[in-house]
mmCIF file of C-alpha atoms in Angstrom:
data_model
loop_
_atom_site.group_PDB
_atom_site.id
_atom_site.type_symbol
_atom_site.label_atom_id
_atom_site.label_comp_id
_atom_site.label_asym_id
_atom_site.label_seq_id
_atom_site.Cartn_x
_atom_site.Cartn_y
_atom_site.Cartn_z
ATOM 1 C CA UNK A 1 -112.178 97.138 10.007
ATOM 2 C CA UNK A 2 -110.818 100.622 10.474
ATOM 3 C CA UNK A 3 -113.885 102.188 12.068
ATOM 4 C CA UNK A 4 -116.707 100.659 14.106
ATOM 5 C CA UNK A 5 -119.674 102.751 15.240
ATOM 6 C CA UNK A 6 -121.842 101.777 18.196
ATOM 7 C CA UNK A 7 -125.210 103.545 18.043
ATOM 8 C CA UNK A 8 -126.545 103.601 21.596
ATOM 9 C CA UNK A 9 -124.626 104.560 24.735
ATOM 10 C CA UNK A 10 -126.395 102.633 27.459
ATOM 11 C CA UNK A 11 -125.455 99.225 28.933
ATOM 12 C CA UNK A 12 -125.695 97.258 25.663
ATOM 13 C CA UNK A 13 -123.664 99.831 23.746
ATOM 14 C CA UNK A 14 -121.023 100.053 26.468
ATOM 15 C CA UNK A 15 -120.845 96.252 26.657
ATOM 16 C CA UNK A 16 -120.334 96.121 22.893
ATOM 17 C CA UNK A 17 -117.556 98.723 23.057
ATOM 18 C CA UNK A 18 -115.840 96.786 25.837
ATOM 19 C CA UNK A 19 -116.169 93.532 23.900
ATOM 20 C CA UNK A 20 -114.638 95.106 20.808
ATOM 21 C CA UNK A 21 -111.512 96.087 22.720
ATOM 22 C CA UNK A 22 -111.384 92.822 24.659
ATOM 23 C CA UNK A 23 -111.586 90.822 21.430
ATOM 24 C CA UNK A 24 -108.670 92.677 19.919
ATOM 25 C CA UNK A 25 -110.203 95.463 17.855
ATOM 26 C CA UNK A 26 -107.787 98.406 17.999
ATOM 27 C CA UNK A 27 -109.232 100.678 15.308
ATOM 28 C CA UNK A 28 -111.358 103.803 15.534
ATOM 29 C CA UNK A 29 -114.371 103.348 17.814
ATOM 30 C CA UNK A 30 -117.261 105.835 17.820
ATOM 31 C CA UNK A 31 -120.074 105.608 20.379
ATOM 32 C CA UNK A 32 -123.217 107.623 19.616
ATOM 33 C CA UNK A 33 -125.884 108.358 22.230
ATOM 34 C CA UNK A 34 -129.034 110.459 22.140
ATOM 35 C CA UNK A 35 -128.757 111.300 25.860
ATOM 36 C CA UNK A 36 -126.148 113.713 27.170
ATOM 37 C CA UNK A 37 -125.148 111.344 29.978
ATOM 38 C CA UNK A 38 -122.350 108.812 29.988
ATOM 39 C CA UNK A 39 -123.593 105.201 30.311
ATOM 40 C CA UNK A 40 -125.558 104.652 33.508
ATOM 41 C CA UNK A 41 -127.413 101.835 35.240
ATOM 42 C CA UNK A 42 -131.188 101.885 34.717
ATOM 43 C CA UNK A 43 -132.593 99.360 37.263
ATOM 44 C CA UNK A 44 -132.019 101.664 40.284
ATOM 45 C CA UNK A 45 -134.021 104.468 38.630
ATOM 46 C CA UNK A 46 -137.319 103.003 39.871
ATOM 47 C CA UNK A 47 -135.940 102.000 43.253
ATOM 48 C CA UNK A 48 -132.933 103.395 45.150
ATOM 49 C CA UNK A 49 -132.409 106.461 42.973
ATOM 50 C CA UNK A 50 -136.109 107.346 43.011
ATOM 51 C CA UNK A 51 -136.152 106.988 46.786
ATOM 52 C CA UNK A 52 -133.118 109.242 47.178
ATOM 53 C CA UNK A 53 -130.801 106.501 48.399
ATOM 54 C CA UNK A 54 -128.464 106.715 45.405
ATOM 55 C CA UNK A 55 -126.976 109.711 43.655
ATOM 56 C CA UNK A 56 -126.253 110.119 39.963
ATOM 57 C CA UNK A 57 -122.577 109.246 40.366
ATOM 58 C CA UNK A 58 -123.607 105.912 41.886
ATOM 59 C CA UNK A 59 -125.314 104.977 38.608
ATOM 60 C CA UNK A 60 -122.157 105.197 36.487
ATOM 61 C CA UNK A 61 -121.418 102.009 34.538
ATOM 62 C CA UNK A 62 -117.844 102.929 33.645
ATOM 63 C CA UNK A 63 -115.238 102.129 36.255
ATOM 64 C CA UNK A 64 -112.776 104.752 37.507
ATOM 65 C CA UNK A 65 -110.001 105.231 35.019
ATOM 66 C CA UNK A 66 -111.637 103.089 32.329
ATOM 67 C CA UNK A 67 -110.631 104.272 28.872
ATOM 68 C CA UNK A 68 -111.869 102.459 25.792
ATOM 69 C CA UNK A 69 -110.171 104.874 23.454
ATOM 70 C CA UNK A 70 -113.546 105.769 21.979
ATOM 71 C CA UNK A 71 -114.975 108.954 20.503
ATOM 72 C CA UNK A 72 -118.175 109.738 22.403
ATOM 73 C CA UNK A 73 -120.856 111.646 20.485
ATOM 74 C CA UNK A 74 -123.483 112.265 23.162
ATOM 75 C CA UNK A 75 -126.694 114.272 23.083
ATOM 76 C CA UNK A 76 -127.240 113.597 19.392
ATOM 77 C CA UNK A 77 -129.755 111.195 17.880
ATOM 78 C CA UNK A 78 -129.195 108.912 14.914
ATOM 79 C CA UNK A 79 -131.761 109.727 12.213
ATOM 80 C CA UNK A 80 -130.851 107.368 9.395
ATOM 81 C CA UNK A 81 -128.520 104.754 7.987
ATOM 82 C CA UNK A 82 -127.128 104.825 4.449
ATOM 83 C CA UNK A 83 -126.081 101.214 4.001
ATOM 84 C CA UNK A 84 -124.439 101.801 0.623
ATOM 85 C CA UNK A 85 -122.110 104.465 1.988
ATOM 86 C CA UNK A 86 -121.988 102.824 5.436
ATOM 87 C CA UNK A 87 -122.925 106.130 7.025
ATOM 88 C CA UNK A 88 -124.979 106.912 10.145
ATOM 89 C CA UNK A 89 -126.812 110.223 9.779
ATOM 90 C CA UNK A 90 -127.163 112.349 12.927
ATOM 91 C CA UNK A 91 -129.798 114.897 13.935
ATOM 92 C CA UNK A 92 -127.264 117.731 13.991
ATOM 93 C CA UNK A 93 -126.397 117.205 10.311
ATOM 94 C CA UNK A 94 -123.204 115.254 10.843
ATOM 95 C CA UNK A 95 -122.650 111.693 9.714
ATOM 96 C CA UNK A 96 -120.370 108.917 10.882
ATOM 97 C CA UNK A 97 -118.980 106.525 8.284
ATOM 98 C CA UNK A 98 -117.977 103.100 9.569
ATOM 99 C CA UNK A 99 -116.882 99.688 8.306
ATOM 100 C CA UNK A 100 -118.872 97.931 11.031
ATOM 101 C CA UNK A 101 -121.965 98.914 12.975
ATOM 102 C CA UNK A 102 -123.463 97.846 16.302
ATOM 103 C CA UNK A 103 -127.085 98.903 16.732
ATOM 104 C CA UNK A 104 -127.895 99.369 20.428
ATOM 105 C CA UNK A 105 -130.533 102.111 20.425
ATOM 106 C CA UNK A 106 -132.710 100.421 23.053
ATOM 107 C CA UNK A 107 -136.372 101.141 23.594
ATOM 108 C CA UNK A 108 -138.528 104.112 24.581
ATOM 109 C CA UNK A 109 -141.360 104.135 27.091
ATOM 110 C CA UNK A 110 -144.871 104.017 25.683
ATOM 111 C CA UNK A 111 -146.854 107.147 26.471
ATOM 112 C CA UNK A 112 -150.562 107.529 27.088
ATOM 113 C CA UNK A 113 -152.284 109.228 24.136
ATOM 114 C CA UNK A 114 -153.556 112.657 25.104
ATOM 115 C CA UNK A 115 -151.136 113.081 28.010
ATOM 116 C CA UNK A 116 -148.731 115.340 26.155
ATOM 117 C CA UNK A 117 -148.222 118.661 27.897
ATOM 118 C CA UNK A 118 -150.211 117.684 30.985
ATOM 119 C CA UNK A 119 -148.180 118.377 34.130
ATOM 120 C CA UNK A 120 -147.827 115.599 36.666
ATOM 121 C CA UNK A 121 -147.779 112.770 34.082
ATOM 122 C CA UNK A 122 -144.558 110.780 33.884
ATOM 123 C CA UNK A 123 -142.891 107.802 32.249
ATOM 124 C CA UNK A 124 -139.754 106.231 33.688
ATOM 125 C CA UNK A 125 -137.050 105.112 31.304
ATOM 126 C CA UNK A 126 -134.193 107.603 31.480
ATOM 127 C CA UNK A 127 -132.219 109.437 34.125
ATOM 128 C CA UNK A 128 -134.005 112.666 33.215
ATOM 129 C CA UNK A 129 -137.362 110.887 33.664
ATOM 130 C CA UNK A 130 -136.278 109.710 37.106
ATOM 131 C CA UNK A 131 -135.082 113.171 38.131
ATOM 132 C CA UNK A 132 -138.429 114.725 37.267
ATOM 133 C CA UNK A 133 -140.459 112.001 38.986
ATOM 134 C CA UNK A 134 -138.293 112.075 42.106
ATOM 135 C CA UNK A 135 -138.905 115.801 42.494
ATOM 136 C CA UNK A 136 -142.667 115.247 42.220
ATOM 137 C CA UNK A 137 -142.774 112.354 44.678
ATOM 138 C CA UNK A 138 -140.903 114.449 47.241
ATOM 139 C CA UNK A 139 -143.965 116.704 47.436
ATOM 140 C CA UNK A 140 -146.228 113.796 48.368
ATOM 141 C CA UNK A 141 -149.865 113.343 47.361
ATOM 142 C CA UNK A 142 -151.847 110.719 45.482
ATOM 143 C CA UNK A 143 -149.955 108.634 42.950
ATOM 144 C CA UNK A 144 -151.665 106.525 40.302
ATOM 145 C CA UNK A 145 -149.537 104.009 38.418
ATOM 146 C CA UNK A 146 -150.991 102.880 35.091
ATOM 147 C CA UNK A 147 -149.611 99.416 34.385
ATOM 148 C CA UNK A 148 -148.854 96.681 36.889
ATOM 149 C CA UNK A 149 -145.635 95.407 35.295
ATOM 150 C CA UNK A 150 -142.300 95.326 37.061
ATOM 151 C CA UNK A 151 -141.367 98.980 36.564
ATOM 152 C CA UNK A 152 -144.827 100.148 37.640
ATOM 153 C CA UNK A 153 -144.747 97.850 40.654
ATOM 154 C CA UNK A 154 -141.315 99.113 41.693
ATOM 155 C CA UNK A 155 -142.433 102.737 41.421
ATOM 156 C CA UNK A 156 -145.509 101.903 43.517
ATOM 157 C CA UNK A 157 -143.342 100.212 46.124
ATOM 158 C CA UNK A 158 -140.934 103.151 46.275
ATOM 159 C CA UNK A 159 -143.741 105.711 46.518
ATOM 160 C CA UNK A 160 -145.450 103.688 49.258
ATOM 161 C CA UNK A 161 -142.223 103.749 51.295
ATOM 162 C CA UNK A 162 -142.084 107.522 50.782
ATOM 163 C CA UNK A 163 -145.551 107.858 52.323
ATOM 164 C CA UNK A 164 -147.679 108.535 49.254
ATOM 165 C CA UNK A 165 -151.179 107.210 48.715
ATOM 166 C CA UNK A 166 -150.775 104.772 45.816
ATOM 167 C CA UNK A 167 -153.163 103.146 43.345
ATOM 168 C CA UNK A 168 -152.073 100.694 40.638
ATOM 169 C CA UNK A 169 -154.303 100.185 37.583
ATOM 170 C CA UNK A 170 -153.825 97.100 35.407
ATOM 171 C CA UNK A 171 -155.886 96.355 32.294
ATOM 172 C CA UNK A 172 -155.264 92.600 32.513
ATOM 173 C CA UNK A 173 -157.192 90.474 35.039
ATOM 174 C CA UNK A 174 -153.906 89.494 36.693
ATOM 175 C CA UNK A 175 -150.782 91.677 36.778
ATOM 176 C CA UNK A 176 -147.536 90.073 35.606
ATOM 177 C CA UNK A 177 -149.410 87.165 34.004
ATOM 178 C CA UNK A 178 -147.417 87.542 30.763
ATOM 179 C CA UNK A 179 -143.922 87.076 32.236
ATOM 180 C CA UNK A 180 -144.837 84.917 35.255
ATOM 181 C CA UNK A 181 -148.079 83.149 34.384
ATOM 182 C CA UNK A 182 -151.430 83.793 36.011
ATOM 183 C CA UNK A 183 -150.895 81.886 39.268
ATOM 184 C CA UNK A 184 -147.472 83.281 40.152
ATOM 185 C CA UNK A 185 -148.333 86.710 38.759
ATOM 186 C CA UNK A 186 -151.205 86.858 41.209
ATOM 187 C CA UNK A 187 -148.960 85.902 44.118
ATOM 188 C CA UNK A 188 -146.308 88.491 43.296
ATOM 189 C CA UNK A 189 -148.791 91.300 42.603
ATOM 190 C CA UNK A 190 -150.543 90.582 45.914
ATOM 191 C CA UNK A 191 -147.616 92.441 47.496
ATOM 192 C CA UNK A 192 -149.515 95.640 46.668
ATOM 193 C CA UNK A 193 -152.529 94.523 48.695
ATOM 194 C CA UNK A 194 -150.306 93.328 51.549
ATOM 195 C CA UNK A 195 -149.133 96.914 52.002
ATOM 196 C CA UNK A 196 -152.404 98.731 51.556
ATOM 197 C CA UNK A 197 -151.754 99.837 47.982
ATOM 198 C CA UNK A 198 -154.980 99.915 45.995
ATOM 199 C CA UNK A 199 -154.941 97.524 43.034
ATOM 200 C CA UNK A 200 -157.546 97.848 40.265
ATOM 201 C CA UNK A 201 -157.394 95.025 37.704
ATOM 202 C CA UNK A 202 -159.315 94.119 34.583
ATOM 203 C CA UNK A 203 -160.141 97.698 33.638
ATOM 204 C CA UNK A 204 -158.612 99.943 30.993
ATOM 205 C CA UNK A 205 -157.825 103.640 31.110
ATOM 206 C CA UNK A 206 -160.031 105.907 29.012
ATOM 207 C CA UNK A 207 -158.066 109.093 29.566
ATOM 208 C CA UNK A 208 -156.835 111.663 32.052
ATOM 209 C CA UNK A 209 -158.739 114.463 33.760
ATOM 210 C CA UNK A 210 -157.360 117.942 34.291
ATOM 211 C CA UNK A 211 -156.600 121.039 32.214
ATOM 212 C CA UNK A 212 -153.029 122.127 32.881
ATOM 213 C CA UNK A 213 -152.199 119.471 35.467
ATOM 214 C CA UNK A 214 -153.518 115.952 35.897
ATOM 215 C CA UNK A 215 -156.324 115.633 38.436
ATOM 216 C CA UNK A 216 -157.716 112.164 37.796
ATOM 217 C CA UNK A 217 -157.386 108.964 35.797
ATOM 218 C CA UNK A 218 -160.612 108.148 33.942
ATOM 219 C CA UNK A 219 -161.414 104.457 33.630
ATOM 220 C CA UNK A 220 -163.332 102.737 30.852
ATOM 221 C CA UNK A 221 -165.982 101.522 33.304
ATOM 222 C CA UNK A 222 -166.870 105.127 34.169
ATOM 223 C CA UNK A 223 -164.959 105.445 37.428
ATOM 224 C CA UNK A 224 -162.576 108.295 38.146
ATOM 225 C CA UNK A 225 -159.465 107.837 40.294
ATOM 226 C CA UNK A 226 -158.160 111.089 41.843
ATOM 227 C CA UNK A 227 -154.473 111.695 41.124
ATOM 228 C CA UNK A 228 -151.849 114.323 41.855
ATOM 229 C CA UNK A 229 -149.146 112.358 40.019
ATOM 230 C CA UNK A 230 -149.496 109.707 37.322
ATOM 231 C CA UNK A 231 -146.822 107.282 36.159
ATOM 232 C CA UNK A 232 -147.482 105.490 32.876
ATOM 233 C CA UNK A 233 -145.795 102.088 32.907
ATOM 234 C CA UNK A 234 -147.280 100.258 29.939
ATOM 235 C CA UNK A 235 -144.183 98.884 28.268
ATOM 236 C CA UNK A 236 -141.676 100.138 25.736
ATOM 237 C CA UNK A 237 -141.211 100.303 21.970
ATOM 238 C CA UNK A 238 -137.884 99.508 20.267
ATOM 239 C CA UNK A 239 -136.121 102.606 18.939
ATOM 240 C CA UNK A 240 -135.717 101.541 15.316
ATOM 241 C CA UNK A 241 -137.589 104.232 13.372
ATOM 242 C CA UNK A 242 -134.272 105.683 12.220
ATOM 243 C CA UNK A 243 -133.567 102.427 10.361
ATOM 244 C CA UNK A 244 -136.645 102.592 8.124
ATOM 245 C CA UNK A 245 -135.610 102.249 4.487
ATOM 246 C CA UNK A 246 -132.029 101.303 5.351
ATOM 247 C CA UNK A 247 -132.282 97.655 4.343
ATOM 248 C CA UNK A 248 -132.125 96.419 7.934
ATOM 249 C CA UNK A 249 -135.031 94.003 8.428
ATOM 250 C CA UNK A 250 -137.355 95.176 11.211
ATOM 251 C CA UNK A 251 -139.903 93.039 13.033
ATOM 252 C CA UNK A 252 -140.657 94.134 16.610
ATOM 253 C CA UNK A 253 -137.144 95.540 16.665
ATOM 254 C CA UNK A 254 -134.103 94.678 14.577
ATOM 255 C CA UNK A 255 -134.476 91.102 13.375
ATOM 256 C CA UNK A 256 -131.291 89.165 14.095
ATOM 257 C CA UNK A 257 -129.876 85.697 13.951
ATOM 258 C CA UNK A 258 -128.847 83.772 17.066
ATOM 259 C CA UNK A 259 -125.497 85.574 16.852
ATOM 260 C CA UNK A 260 -126.825 89.136 16.551
ATOM 261 C CA UNK A 261 -126.312 89.289 12.769
ATOM 262 C CA UNK A 262 -128.816 91.492 10.899
ATOM 263 C CA UNK A 263 -129.908 91.402 7.258
ATOM 264 C CA UNK A 264 -127.009 93.735 6.340
ATOM 265 C CA UNK A 265 -123.382 92.631 6.231
ATOM 266 C CA UNK A 266 -121.162 94.067 8.985
ATOM 267 C CA UNK A 267 -124.179 95.193 11.025
ATOM 268 C CA UNK A 268 -125.204 93.564 14.311
ATOM 269 C CA UNK A 269 -127.773 94.537 16.936
ATOM 270 C CA UNK A 270 -127.899 94.113 20.713
ATOM 271 C CA UNK A 271 -129.978 95.166 23.702
ATOM 272 C CA UNK A 272 -133.657 96.085 23.950
ATOM 273 C CA UNK A 273 -133.968 96.987 20.261
ATOM 274 C CA UNK A 274 -132.730 93.585 19.038
ATOM 275 C CA UNK A 275 -135.009 90.647 18.267
ATOM 276 C CA UNK A 276 -132.652 87.668 18.329
ATOM 277 C CA UNK A 277 -133.507 84.226 17.028
ATOM 278 C CA UNK A 278 -133.950 81.772 19.901
ATOM 279 C CA UNK A 279 -133.005 78.272 18.691
ATOM 280 C CA UNK A 280 -134.764 76.663 21.651
ATOM 281 C CA UNK A 281 -138.090 78.347 20.969
ATOM 282 C CA UNK A 282 -137.730 78.360 17.184
ATOM 283 C CA UNK A 283 -138.650 82.035 16.792
ATOM 284 C CA UNK A 284 -137.343 85.559 17.356
ATOM 285 C CA UNK A 285 -137.826 87.450 20.593
ATOM 286 C CA UNK A 286 -136.669 90.644 22.230
ATOM 287 C CA UNK A 287 -135.126 90.235 25.688
ATOM 288 C CA UNK A 288 -135.492 93.501 27.586
ATOM 289 C CA UNK A 289 -133.387 92.619 30.604
ATOM 290 C CA UNK A 290 -130.134 93.855 32.101
ATOM 291 C CA UNK A 291 -128.293 90.542 31.796
ATOM 292 C CA UNK A 292 -129.082 90.234 28.089
ATOM 293 C CA UNK A 293 -127.727 93.727 27.439
ATOM 294 C CA UNK A 294 -124.561 92.831 29.305
ATOM 295 C CA UNK A 295 -123.925 89.317 27.937
ATOM 296 C CA UNK A 296 -125.103 89.198 24.330
ATOM 297 C CA UNK A 297 -122.873 91.961 22.908
ATOM 298 C CA UNK A 298 -119.810 89.697 23.226
ATOM 299 C CA UNK A 299 -121.362 87.193 20.813
ATOM 300 C CA UNK A 300 -122.509 89.929 18.420
ATOM 301 C CA UNK A 301 -119.079 91.558 18.386
ATOM 302 C CA UNK A 302 -117.417 88.219 17.681
ATOM 303 C CA UNK A 303 -119.759 87.823 14.713
ATOM 304 C CA UNK A 304 -118.975 91.353 13.501
ATOM 305 C CA UNK A 305 -115.203 90.987 13.702
ATOM 306 C CA UNK A 306 -115.236 87.542 12.073
ATOM 307 C CA UNK A 307 -117.437 88.677 9.210
ATOM 308 C CA UNK A 308 -120.216 86.345 10.307
ATOM 309 C CA UNK A 309 -118.066 83.193 10.259
ATOM 310 C CA UNK A 310 -118.883 82.277 13.854
ATOM 311 C CA UNK A 311 -121.032 79.398 15.022
ATOM 312 C CA UNK A 312 -123.627 80.937 17.372
ATOM 313 C CA UNK A 313 -123.782 79.472 20.847
ATOM 314 C CA UNK A 314 -126.902 78.753 22.833
ATOM 315 C CA UNK A 315 -127.770 81.881 24.841
ATOM 316 C CA UNK A 316 -128.306 81.504 28.545
ATOM 317 C CA UNK A 317 -131.927 81.654 29.712
ATOM 318 C CA UNK A 318 -132.966 85.273 30.319
ATOM 319 C CA UNK A 319 -132.744 86.400 33.927
ATOM 320 C CA UNK A 320 -134.240 89.420 35.665
ATOM 321 C CA UNK A 321 -134.918 90.598 39.162
ATOM 322 C CA UNK A 322 -137.118 93.095 40.966
ATOM 323 C CA UNK A 323 -137.284 94.541 44.481
ATOM 324 C CA UNK A 324 -140.762 95.353 45.780
ATOM 325 C CA UNK A 325 -141.865 96.153 49.331
ATOM 326 C CA UNK A 326 -138.689 94.624 50.740
ATOM 327 C CA UNK A 327 -139.111 91.366 48.796
ATOM 328 C CA UNK A 328 -136.441 90.245 46.314
ATOM 329 C CA UNK A 329 -138.061 88.711 43.224
ATOM 330 C CA UNK A 330 -135.905 86.726 40.779
ATOM 331 C CA UNK A 331 -136.898 84.948 37.586
ATOM 332 C CA UNK A 332 -135.036 82.948 34.974
ATOM 333 C CA UNK A 333 -136.269 81.277 31.792
ATOM 334 C CA UNK A 334 -139.557 81.548 29.930
ATOM 335 C CA UNK A 335 -142.894 80.890 31.619
ATOM 336 C CA UNK A 336 -144.747 80.780 28.286
ATOM 337 C CA UNK A 337 -145.224 77.215 27.163
ATOM 338 C CA UNK A 338 -144.882 75.689 30.634
ATOM 339 C CA UNK A 339 -147.645 73.207 31.350
ATOM 340 C CA UNK A 340 -147.177 73.201 35.127
ATOM 341 C CA UNK A 341 -145.769 75.285 37.962
ATOM 342 C CA UNK A 342 -145.130 73.963 41.453
ATOM 343 C CA UNK A 343 -143.961 75.596 44.672
ATOM 344 C CA UNK A 344 -140.847 73.677 45.681
ATOM 345 C CA UNK A 345 -139.975 75.657 48.799
ATOM 346 C CA UNK A 346 -141.660 78.153 51.111
ATOM 347 C CA UNK A 347 -145.269 79.297 51.203
ATOM 348 C CA UNK A 348 -147.109 81.611 48.840
ATOM 349 C CA UNK A 349 -148.974 83.295 51.705
ATOM 350 C CA UNK A 350 -145.643 84.285 53.239
ATOM 351 C CA UNK A 351 -144.390 85.703 49.879
ATOM 352 C CA UNK A 352 -141.388 83.457 50.385
ATOM 353 C CA UNK A 353 -141.401 80.865 47.609
ATOM 354 C CA UNK A 354 -139.314 78.986 45.096
ATOM 355 C CA UNK A 355 -141.494 77.904 42.160
ATOM 356 C CA UNK A 356 -140.413 75.776 39.201
ATOM 357 C CA UNK A 357 -142.107 75.895 35.796
ATOM 358 C CA UNK A 358 -141.997 72.687 33.761
ATOM 359 C CA UNK A 359 -142.907 71.534 30.290
ATOM 360 C CA UNK A 360 -143.360 67.783 29.831
ATOM 361 C CA UNK A 361 -141.652 67.343 33.170
ATOM 362 C CA UNK A 362 -138.552 69.366 32.287
ATOM 363 C CA UNK A 363 -137.770 72.689 34.065
ATOM 364 C CA UNK A 364 -138.052 75.724 31.771
ATOM 365 C CA UNK A 365 -138.235 78.599 34.286
ATOM 366 C CA UNK A 366 -137.795 79.352 37.995
ATOM 367 C CA UNK A 367 -139.274 82.065 40.211
ATOM 368 C CA UNK A 368 -137.879 83.041 43.594
ATOM 369 C CA UNK A 369 -139.308 85.373 46.224
ATOM 370 C CA UNK A 370 -136.799 85.945 49.028
ATOM 371 C CA UNK A 371 -135.064 82.693 48.067
ATOM 372 C CA UNK A 372 -131.720 83.944 46.657
ATOM 373 C CA UNK A 373 -129.569 80.972 47.620
ATOM 374 C CA UNK A 374 -131.925 78.255 46.388
ATOM 375 C CA UNK A 375 -132.792 80.311 43.306
ATOM 376 C CA UNK A 376 -129.100 80.624 42.361
ATOM 377 C CA UNK A 377 -128.740 76.853 42.539
ATOM 378 C CA UNK A 378 -131.760 76.319 40.288
ATOM 379 C CA UNK A 379 -130.580 79.010 37.870
ATOM 380 C CA UNK A 380 -127.275 77.188 37.389
ATOM 381 C CA UNK A 381 -129.088 73.895 36.847
ATOM 382 C CA UNK A 382 -131.372 75.453 34.245
ATOM 383 C CA UNK A 383 -128.438 77.019 32.376
ATOM 384 C CA UNK A 384 -126.574 73.703 32.378
ATOM 385 C CA UNK A 385 -129.642 71.869 31.057
ATOM 386 C CA UNK A 386 -130.060 74.373 28.218
ATOM 387 C CA UNK A 387 -126.384 74.117 27.241
#
């Protein structure tokens, strides 16, 4: 291959570019990103950066002096892919022709219908999102977080520490039930109540009140929750619209094999936009976590450079972490499909637990709350069992 293009300049794209050079590719390398920023770390955006404890330079993913010998096309969005000509079309009219392609365009935050143009309403996905929200939180007031997932919970925790009055609204009966299961989701989300943050569950949002600026969140049961600032944290959608009609198979993202291979030759996909086949589960799934974006590009790049003649390995169980109200939450594996969960160490009331999820007696996932040492041991055991 003489030219490889990486479309997406966040962690997954940077990891792919690094893997290309590490695995011996010395040809032309073009990295395309729709943001103007060099690759940066996203997890701190809802925590330390939002609280003012980290600056923008602290988020940089590239090390000092790192040079991948790449051409960086930043601040320009990919709008299409011509598979026949192997060309990526860009929003500014240019195109990049390449022999190999890594798709790493990530995902975009879902927005609340009808919130467009209403001041005080935010999502949190990018550095620019975090800048705008940080400025608003500095003024204080009443914050309403729509969505009790991990990002919403972290924003609530950060705002609480900054002295704001915080309410979290979750449509499901139990927050975090999807990733953690109902029992453990209830224990983790109880951190809001422990700190006096109002938690409203089992009710949907009908709309927002206010003319030029948000004044309230209107609930489907008729209640109105006053708000000076609203953060919408209701998940993300894979950024794959630009691939429509290209021949790349799409199904909740870019549909890939267990090695990152797509339906087109010499095209692989990684990161939040990629739906990889999981041989353990027997189906495809998107893994929207930091570790997946860092680790999986090496396998995808190996597939790309070898022309697909690589036996895919078994991916490590997905791992993610969250920091809320001073509690470190860690999770590895998949809670879905577990038929039991037991607390192996600590006490739920103390928010200091190590819980193991099992299916037919075999561990499939582990949750830790302020149990980093024991959790690390279990994480290694789970990875070894999977391998």
